[in-house]
């Protein structure tokens, strides 16, 4: 009977296995058949990408009880190791046909583009086996998936570093003929709306390191593997990114986790170890129905290196949700948590023992006497504390009165703004500052909104949102209408208060009327930096702008021009018609010169009839010559003075250039002055360049 039952069970099992079997990868799940899988790697066995894939495969097979179903074989397209120097494909085909002649492979996995391309070139090789490929460059995706991933790479850079103004994509020259360059070009219009995009693909390795070292602030790099430079020199991409991260003045983002721990920030990465795990699952017949794009979406995520985050001062608040951070050390609390728990337990036990002791002593007469004495002592302490509180209350009242008086003098007021209900409350000083009667004010916020300038309200909201997002103080200046159209300036300072979960609740701070102070500052600034007659910049302000212009042009490798001007015939007007006429003439000259210059150029009066023009952002000496001719023609036209007939003057101009004629402002002015005398000697009413002969 038992034999019959066993036979029936066996027949049923065989029938069920035949009925449910499939010719796809899921056949690997049959526990009674040994399946043979060959993995072909694109290079040598120590390549980091291959090591990670192999780790994932072995970990999956070793952790699954069904691993004994799979017999695993490995091959490497490493011609150097096998001394294959010529006819690469033929040699490997012959080697593998011979090696696997008596073995039927069920599955062949190509790891890396070289292995994938090799099998694509020779479809007859292992034609009976199922095929799966892992392109370790991270580019083996559908067109739409690749575009989406490229967009995510840029988006994660902008999310992690929101102030980034310049993004560089580093890749090999040869890869730009492939799909990656096509898709970058396809999505470039949409990406350019977010950030300027620049591709580096034509460089030597030394040029790459030098350019990365000189990148300006607010730049970022996205690195794709580079193994060959413009000169044909070869390096391991692993070593290239390692040195690039060391010298770069900008943070670097990559596309897979092979390059983590090398100084890069990380980004939206492909986990090659997870790819290996997926291959192991396919070998075991798991998830066999998924497409390549589905597999790629499962093995991608956000990974970052804590050391690089600290180097570039990147806050965890800017990282995407569910990001993985490596190399992060545990906090002291986590490290010593068991010691803390032990101490807390000891304190708890000690507290319990004290309570038990007190309860036992409470029944004794000694405890009653002790409690009575303690009660009396407590009453004395309460009386003393009551007296102290009375004194402090009196002092606080005096301080409050003094503060109110000081706030009135300093035009200070206190506000409280509820971020949940949008309710605004003021103290009496605030109503006085804004000129609003508290007795007739129904809504403080609406009353304030009516008198605040519309364009400044947007600035206030932006400053408040920035303070909330960055957890900083609220600090902004804005204007209001007051007293029949008078415009006043208010300086607001505040602190954001949050609940236990970090949600912002309210802003508490002060407002100060700084209208009079701003007017005084403007008067002082005008006295220090402007010529009182013409209101042009004086020598001090000219020196500052000249130094700023030199620094900017030096960074951008550009040039600027300094033009020294002297009025021809001014002394005759000043001597014959008087100083009042001379002053009026100088004012008209200043107006004509200013009208002929660009907004970012500078004209300053040094004194007397001497003027200096600073021309920034010029490309060659001809640019300065055109401006000089315009000024000469403009000042040659008659001037109409209020108390006199028309007068006629002219001007002579000397020109020097940075960096050709000097590296600092004083030197450029002196050389322009020398060129001015050359122009006067040439007959006046013309300009001259500085030359070494002068």
XYZ file of C-alpha atoms in Angstrom, residues 110-649:
540
model
C 27.894 39.548 -20.321
C 29.325 42.004 -17.780
C 30.454 45.292 -19.330
C 30.250 46.791 -22.803
C 33.215 44.840 -24.217
C 31.678 41.465 -23.339
C 28.254 42.564 -24.569
C 29.669 43.819 -27.890
C 31.725 40.619 -28.283
C 28.656 38.381 -27.991
C 26.658 40.683 -30.283
C 29.370 40.321 -32.921
C 29.222 36.519 -32.655
C 25.613 35.434 -32.118
C 26.535 31.889 -33.122
C 28.612 31.520 -29.940
C 26.560 29.842 -27.173
C 23.480 30.399 -29.339
C 21.449 27.805 -27.417
C 21.830 29.662 -24.080
C 19.725 32.464 -22.648
C 21.447 35.879 -22.758
C 21.603 38.697 -20.186
C 23.979 41.669 -20.156
C 25.160 44.117 -17.510
C 26.719 47.208 -19.043
C 28.830 48.467 -16.139
C 29.103 51.904 -17.681
C 25.486 52.387 -16.705
C 24.393 53.189 -20.277
C 22.595 49.929 -21.202
C 19.106 51.396 -20.866
C 16.179 52.144 -23.104
C 16.322 55.563 -24.746
C 13.592 57.024 -22.559
C 15.103 55.506 -19.378
C 18.534 56.941 -20.205
C 17.055 60.413 -20.740
C 15.188 60.179 -17.444
C 18.355 59.083 -15.627
C 20.364 61.966 -17.111
C 17.683 64.399 -15.963
C 17.787 62.826 -12.489
C 21.584 63.184 -12.405
C 21.245 66.941 -13.023
C 18.243 67.295 -10.711
C 20.078 65.669 -7.792
C 23.002 68.088 -8.310
C 20.638 71.075 -8.171
C 18.832 69.627 -5.132
C 22.021 68.876 -3.193
C 23.738 72.127 -4.292
C 20.896 74.581 -5.054
C 23.330 77.464 -5.630
C 25.129 75.671 -8.485
C 25.526 77.977 -11.507
C 27.741 75.881 -13.808
C 27.573 72.116 -14.570
C 30.343 70.231 -16.402
C 29.911 66.731 -17.891
C 33.263 64.886 -18.206
C 33.426 61.931 -20.634
C 35.670 60.319 -23.248
C 35.808 61.751 -26.764
C 34.844 58.444 -28.335
C 31.687 58.048 -26.289
C 30.232 61.261 -27.703
C 29.389 59.344 -30.906
C 27.084 57.042 -28.913
C 23.674 57.288 -27.347
C 24.812 59.226 -24.285
C 25.829 62.311 -26.279
C 22.690 62.096 -28.415
C 20.452 62.052 -25.370
C 22.371 64.815 -23.607
C 21.877 66.903 -26.752
C 18.175 65.947 -26.804
C 17.551 67.032 -23.217
C 19.993 69.966 -23.250
C 17.286 72.609 -24.033
C 15.267 71.599 -20.981
C 18.394 71.275 -18.808
C 19.713 74.663 -19.945
C 16.621 76.281 -18.435
C 17.775 74.915 -15.080
C 21.554 75.411 -15.352
C 24.225 76.129 -18.019
C 25.644 72.787 -19.263
C 29.198 72.290 -20.577
C 30.693 69.034 -21.948
C 34.435 68.281 -21.566
C 35.480 65.538 -23.961
C 38.574 66.890 -25.719
C 41.496 67.050 -23.283
C 44.685 65.445 -22.097
C 44.697 64.081 -18.572
C 46.888 66.972 -17.361
C 44.519 69.479 -18.985
C 41.542 67.803 -17.303
C 43.110 68.070 -13.842
C 44.206 71.679 -14.454
C 40.784 72.808 -15.697
C 39.010 71.117 -12.789
C 41.382 72.813 -10.347
C 40.541 76.264 -11.762
C 36.750 75.969 -11.784
C 34.966 78.936 -10.181
C 32.744 78.685 -7.161
C 29.174 77.389 -7.584
C 30.382 74.769 -10.137
C 29.789 70.995 -10.160
C 31.080 68.041 -12.229
C 29.273 64.904 -13.479
C 31.879 62.231 -14.335
C 31.467 59.398 -16.838
C 34.383 56.882 -17.159
C 37.466 58.301 -18.894
C 40.188 55.852 -19.875
C 41.727 57.491 -22.972
C 42.586 61.174 -23.427
C 42.940 63.321 -26.542
C 46.621 62.295 -26.933
C 45.873 58.567 -26.799
C 47.241 58.142 -23.273
C 45.450 55.456 -21.281
C 44.633 55.336 -17.591
C 42.261 53.299 -15.479
C 39.053 55.363 -15.034
C 39.164 54.400 -11.354
C 42.527 56.197 -11.005
C 41.382 59.166 -13.109
C 38.404 59.952 -10.848
C 40.542 59.393 -7.755
C 43.023 62.107 -8.802
C 40.301 64.353 -10.240
C 38.440 64.349 -6.910
C 41.681 65.227 -5.125
C 42.507 68.338 -7.202
C 39.047 69.553 -8.248
C 37.775 72.856 -6.848
C 34.185 71.693 -7.468
C 32.211 68.715 -6.091
C 31.984 65.652 -8.359
C 28.925 63.475 -8.981
C 29.121 60.004 -10.611
C 26.752 57.452 -12.130
C 27.531 54.212 -10.228
C 28.781 53.214 -6.786
C 32.157 51.952 -8.065
C 33.636 55.402 -7.484
C 32.371 55.979 -3.944
C 35.116 56.210 -1.284
C 37.297 58.103 -3.820
C 36.346 61.643 -2.779
C 33.226 62.050 -4.936
C 29.934 63.279 -3.482
C 27.823 60.487 -5.015
C 24.464 61.141 -6.666
C 21.806 59.089 -8.442
C 23.863 55.888 -8.720
C 23.662 52.410 -10.103
C 24.595 49.687 -7.556
C 26.683 47.094 -9.392
C 26.542 44.780 -6.387
C 22.750 44.931 -6.623
C 23.091 44.158 -10.357
C 25.002 41.012 -9.378
C 22.257 40.138 -6.931
C 19.708 40.471 -9.747
C 21.785 38.116 -11.929
C 21.835 35.625 -9.057
C 18.056 35.854 -8.790
C 17.709 35.221 -12.524
C 20.021 32.203 -12.247
C 17.706 30.841 -9.544
C 14.612 31.503 -11.615
C 13.416 34.492 -9.565
C 11.953 37.698 -11.112
C 12.502 36.279 -14.587
C 9.654 38.269 -16.119
C 11.162 41.697 -15.466
C 12.504 43.802 -18.351
C 15.978 45.388 -18.508
C 14.511 48.807 -17.699
C 12.697 47.374 -14.687
C 15.916 45.796 -13.436
C 17.764 49.091 -13.892
C 15.145 50.991 -11.885
C 15.503 48.476 -9.034
C 19.278 48.829 -8.783
C 19.417 52.635 -8.815
C 19.182 54.945 -5.845
C 20.680 57.968 -4.096
C 24.078 57.283 -2.513
C 26.444 59.825 -0.897
C 29.834 59.786 0.862
C 29.752 61.518 4.256
C 33.400 62.619 3.929
C 32.614 64.464 0.676
C 29.423 65.949 2.147
C 31.484 67.462 4.950
C 34.204 68.666 2.557
C 31.697 70.601 0.443
C 29.521 71.671 3.413
C 26.418 69.872 2.104
C 23.571 69.589 4.595
C 21.506 66.409 4.988
C 18.438 68.625 4.527
C 19.351 68.997 0.831
C 19.633 65.235 0.212
C 16.748 63.357 -1.490
C 14.510 61.162 0.712
C 15.724 57.579 1.338
C 19.333 58.539 0.549
C 22.086 56.147 1.668
C 25.113 57.795 3.332
C 28.338 55.795 3.630
C 31.341 56.441 5.918
C 29.163 58.157 8.511
C 30.437 57.599 12.027
C 28.004 56.771 14.779
C 27.127 59.475 17.302
C 28.551 59.335 20.792
C 25.100 58.596 22.153
C 24.761 55.569 19.876
C 28.293 54.366 20.703
C 27.788 54.554 24.457
C 24.081 53.728 24.518
C 24.545 50.639 26.689
C 26.588 52.580 29.250
C 23.921 55.285 29.308
C 21.197 52.670 29.720
C 23.126 51.041 32.575
C 23.570 54.369 34.376
C 19.887 55.206 33.867
C 18.911 51.805 35.266
C 21.181 52.328 38.273
C 19.625 55.748 38.885
C 16.158 54.224 38.622
C 17.006 51.493 41.144
C 18.555 54.078 43.448
C 15.425 56.221 43.210
C 13.231 53.241 44.069
C 15.375 52.421 47.103
C 15.161 56.026 48.294
C 11.373 55.983 47.966
C 11.174 52.710 49.924
C 13.405 54.153 52.628
C 11.310 57.309 52.951
C 8.101 55.274 53.163
C 9.566 53.171 55.991
C 10.842 56.172 57.932
C 7.526 57.968 57.556
C 6.052 55.688 60.217
C 8.637 56.605 62.825
C 8.634 59.510 65.219
C 12.062 60.525 64.029
C 10.689 61.053 60.559
C 7.830 63.151 61.932
C 10.262 65.444 63.742
C 12.468 65.651 60.680
C 9.504 66.498 58.501
C 8.339 69.173 60.950
C 11.779 70.747 60.967
C 11.930 70.590 57.192
C 8.496 72.175 56.991
C 9.566 75.055 59.187
C 12.701 75.504 57.137
C 10.650 75.424 53.961
C 8.375 78.141 55.293
C 11.397 80.321 55.975
C 12.686 79.674 52.461
C 9.297 80.458 50.957
C 9.173 83.729 52.865
C 12.683 84.616 51.701
C 11.862 83.658 48.115
C 8.623 85.652 48.237
C 10.564 88.719 49.310
C 13.121 88.142 46.521
C 10.345 87.762 43.941
C 8.740 90.971 45.143
C 12.050 92.797 44.744
C 12.619 91.259 41.314
C 9.089 92.166 40.200
C 9.745 95.755 41.162
C 13.057 95.735 39.286
C 11.401 94.159 36.233
C 8.731 96.854 36.228
C 11.413 99.536 36.361
C 13.310 97.766 33.551
C 10.131 97.545 31.481
C 9.547 101.280 31.849
C 13.185 102.007 30.944
C 12.935 99.679 27.934
C 9.774 101.382 26.719
C 11.457 104.771 27.007
C 14.572 103.490 25.211
C 12.470 101.820 22.512
C 10.564 105.063 21.944
C 13.813 107.012 21.567
C 15.388 104.364 19.316
C 12.097 103.904 17.404
C 11.983 100.189 18.286
C 8.845 98.026 18.432
C 8.132 94.342 19.127
C 5.990 92.095 16.882
C 4.646 88.528 17.056
C 3.574 86.863 13.786
C 1.661 83.536 13.931
C 2.663 81.463 10.872
C -0.317 79.123 11.327
C -3.170 81.645 11.648
C -1.465 84.536 9.814
C -2.234 86.799 12.793
C 0.115 89.711 13.582
C 0.307 91.433 16.976
C 2.234 94.594 17.978
C 3.207 96.425 21.121
C 2.408 100.140 21.544
C 5.763 101.208 20.066
C 4.980 99.394 16.800
C 1.725 101.330 16.366
C 3.658 104.567 16.948
C 6.316 103.613 14.368
C 3.717 102.844 11.685
C 1.466 105.795 12.582
C -1.596 103.568 13.139
C -4.155 104.189 15.881
C -4.562 100.910 17.860
C -8.082 101.918 18.919
C -9.343 101.894 15.310
C -7.201 99.002 14.055
C -9.335 95.891 13.327
C -6.600 93.684 11.795
C -2.951 94.507 12.411
C -1.823 92.426 9.431
C -4.281 94.040 6.994
C -3.394 97.523 8.293
C 0.310 96.813 7.801
C -0.314 95.301 4.353
C -2.086 98.457 3.151
C 0.854 100.770 3.902
C 3.724 98.442 2.872
C 5.060 98.918 -0.674
C 3.922 96.034 -2.898
C 7.363 95.308 -4.323
C 8.822 95.181 -0.817
C 6.117 92.766 0.401
C 7.457 90.190 -2.046
C 10.961 90.764 -0.689
C 9.698 90.311 2.902
C 7.974 87.022 2.042
C 11.114 85.760 0.292
C 13.312 86.676 3.293
C 10.877 84.966 5.680
C 10.787 81.806 3.558
C 14.596 81.779 3.384
C 14.841 82.101 7.180
C 12.418 79.188 7.598
C 14.191 76.951 5.049
C 17.741 77.690 6.227
C 16.899 77.974 9.938
C 18.469 81.432 10.170
C 17.366 84.759 11.599
C 14.693 86.771 9.759
C 16.424 89.980 8.597
C 15.013 92.384 6.002
C 14.625 96.083 5.211
C 11.445 97.423 3.598
C 9.533 100.655 2.989
C 6.094 101.894 4.067
C 3.819 104.854 3.300
C 3.332 107.098 6.296
C 1.947 110.555 7.061
C 0.220 111.469 3.802
C 2.549 109.763 1.371
C 5.897 110.041 3.187
C 8.022 106.933 2.605
C 9.799 105.504 5.662
C 12.313 102.638 5.874
C 11.874 99.850 8.446
C 14.491 97.293 9.542
C 12.944 94.003 10.766
C 14.798 91.350 12.787
C 13.151 88.172 14.064
C 13.616 84.616 15.308
C 11.698 81.567 14.015
C 10.154 79.403 16.753
C 9.335 75.763 15.962
C 7.570 72.821 17.612
C 9.266 69.584 18.728
C 9.079 68.202 15.179
C 10.717 71.261 13.668
C 7.553 72.776 12.179
C 7.741 76.617 12.180
C 5.055 78.169 14.406
C 5.722 81.892 14.804
C 8.174 84.737 14.259
C 8.996 87.041 17.173
C 11.192 90.088 16.679
C 11.559 93.847 16.464
C 11.039 96.640 13.925
C 13.134 99.810 13.892
C 12.452 103.014 11.969
C 15.794 103.702 10.235
C 14.582 106.441 7.883
C 16.657 109.205 9.483
C 19.680 106.929 9.779
C 19.552 106.031 6.072
C 19.373 109.706 5.123
C 22.383 110.464 7.333
C 24.303 107.515 5.873
C 23.536 108.728 2.337
C 24.807 112.224 3.177
C 27.991 110.811 4.739
C 28.548 108.492 1.772
C 28.119 111.404 -0.634
C 30.617 113.529 1.308
C 33.184 110.723 1.398
C 32.890 109.360 -2.142
C 31.510 112.120 -4.386
C 32.788 115.387 -5.806
C 30.552 118.093 -4.244
C 30.451 120.228 -7.416
C 29.655 117.634 -10.115
C 28.354 114.772 -7.927
C 30.720 112.479 -9.828
C 32.828 109.867 -7.983
C 35.904 111.445 -6.400
C 39.444 110.100 -6.232
C 38.642 107.719 -3.327
C 35.677 106.039 -5.051
C 37.591 105.903 -8.344
C 40.445 104.043 -6.607
C 38.029 101.452 -5.190
C 36.254 100.856 -8.511
C 39.564 100.702 -10.340
C 40.869 98.067 -7.927
C 37.651 96.065 -8.259
C 37.824 96.277 -12.044
C 41.461 95.116 -12.088
C 40.662 92.134 -9.850
C 37.685 91.144 -12.016
C 39.554 91.510 -15.300
C 42.498 89.531 -13.906
C 40.219 86.602 -13.035
C 38.500 86.711 -16.433
C 41.737 87.326 -18.369
C 40.307 90.499 -19.909
C 41.467 94.116 -20.157
C 40.253 97.562 -19.148
C 41.192 101.125 -20.123
C 41.949 104.241 -18.061
C 41.389 107.594 -19.850
C 42.852 110.787 -18.355
C 41.010 113.902 -19.663
C 41.996 117.561 -19.451
C 39.776 120.403 -20.748
C 41.373 122.596 -23.422
C 40.404 126.261 -22.986
C 38.787 125.904 -19.552
C 41.262 128.265 -17.872
C 40.281 131.063 -20.284
C 36.595 130.682 -19.399
C 37.311 130.478 -15.670
C 39.611 133.526 -15.664
C 37.495 135.737 -17.953
C 33.962 134.842 -16.875
C 34.571 133.987 -13.239
C 34.552 130.941 -11.012
C 30.758 130.654 -11.034
C 30.798 130.270 -14.808
C 33.686 127.789 -14.531
C 31.757 125.707 -11.978
C 28.656 125.667 -14.186
C 30.788 124.625 -17.165
C 32.329 121.737 -15.170
C 28.863 120.533 -14.214
C 27.730 120.501 -17.857
C 30.936 118.689 -18.881
C 30.242 116.001 -16.246
C 26.706 115.553 -17.556
C 27.850 115.217 -21.194
C 30.549 112.645 -20.344
C 28.177 110.557 -18.204
C 25.557 110.519 -20.958
C 28.073 109.029 -23.430
C 29.221 106.119 -21.212
C 27.724 102.719 -20.425
C 26.026 102.147 -17.072
C 28.899 100.047 -15.733
C 31.657 102.479 -16.823
C 32.891 105.179 -14.412
C 33.743 108.877 -14.837
C 35.380 110.639 -11.877
C 36.625 114.180 -11.255
C 40.093 114.395 -9.729
C 40.011 118.172 -9.264
C 40.190 121.335 -11.382
C 39.393 120.416 -14.972
C 40.817 116.863 -14.768
C 38.506 113.898 -15.314
C 39.229 110.144 -15.411
C 37.114 107.604 -17.318
C 37.306 103.882 -16.427
C 36.197 101.572 -19.273
C 35.590 97.966 -18.196
C 35.000 94.928 -20.390
C 36.760 96.098 -23.572
C 38.134 93.685 -26.144
C 40.880 95.726 -27.814
C 42.347 99.274 -27.907
C 39.966 100.230 -30.717
C 37.063 100.091 -28.242
C 38.737 102.773 -26.117
C 39.568 104.809 -29.221
C 35.904 104.925 -30.269
C 34.868 106.191 -26.835
C 37.662 108.792 -26.858
C 36.574 110.131 -30.257
C 32.948 110.350 -29.080
C 33.973 112.333 -25.981
C 36.226 114.662 -28.007
C 33.377 115.395 -30.451
C 30.846 115.822 -27.624
C 32.926 118.303 -25.638
C 33.809 120.276 -28.775
C 30.169 121.359 -29.127
C 29.271 124.816 -27.683
C 28.155 125.097 -24.028
C 25.359 127.490 -23.026
C 25.939 129.130 -19.631
C 23.073 130.733 -17.712
C 24.693 134.181 -17.295
C 26.863 134.306 -20.411
C 26.951 133.616 -24.115
C 27.944 130.265 -25.543
C 31.498 129.133 -24.814
C 33.693 126.725 -26.751
C 36.234 124.336 -25.203
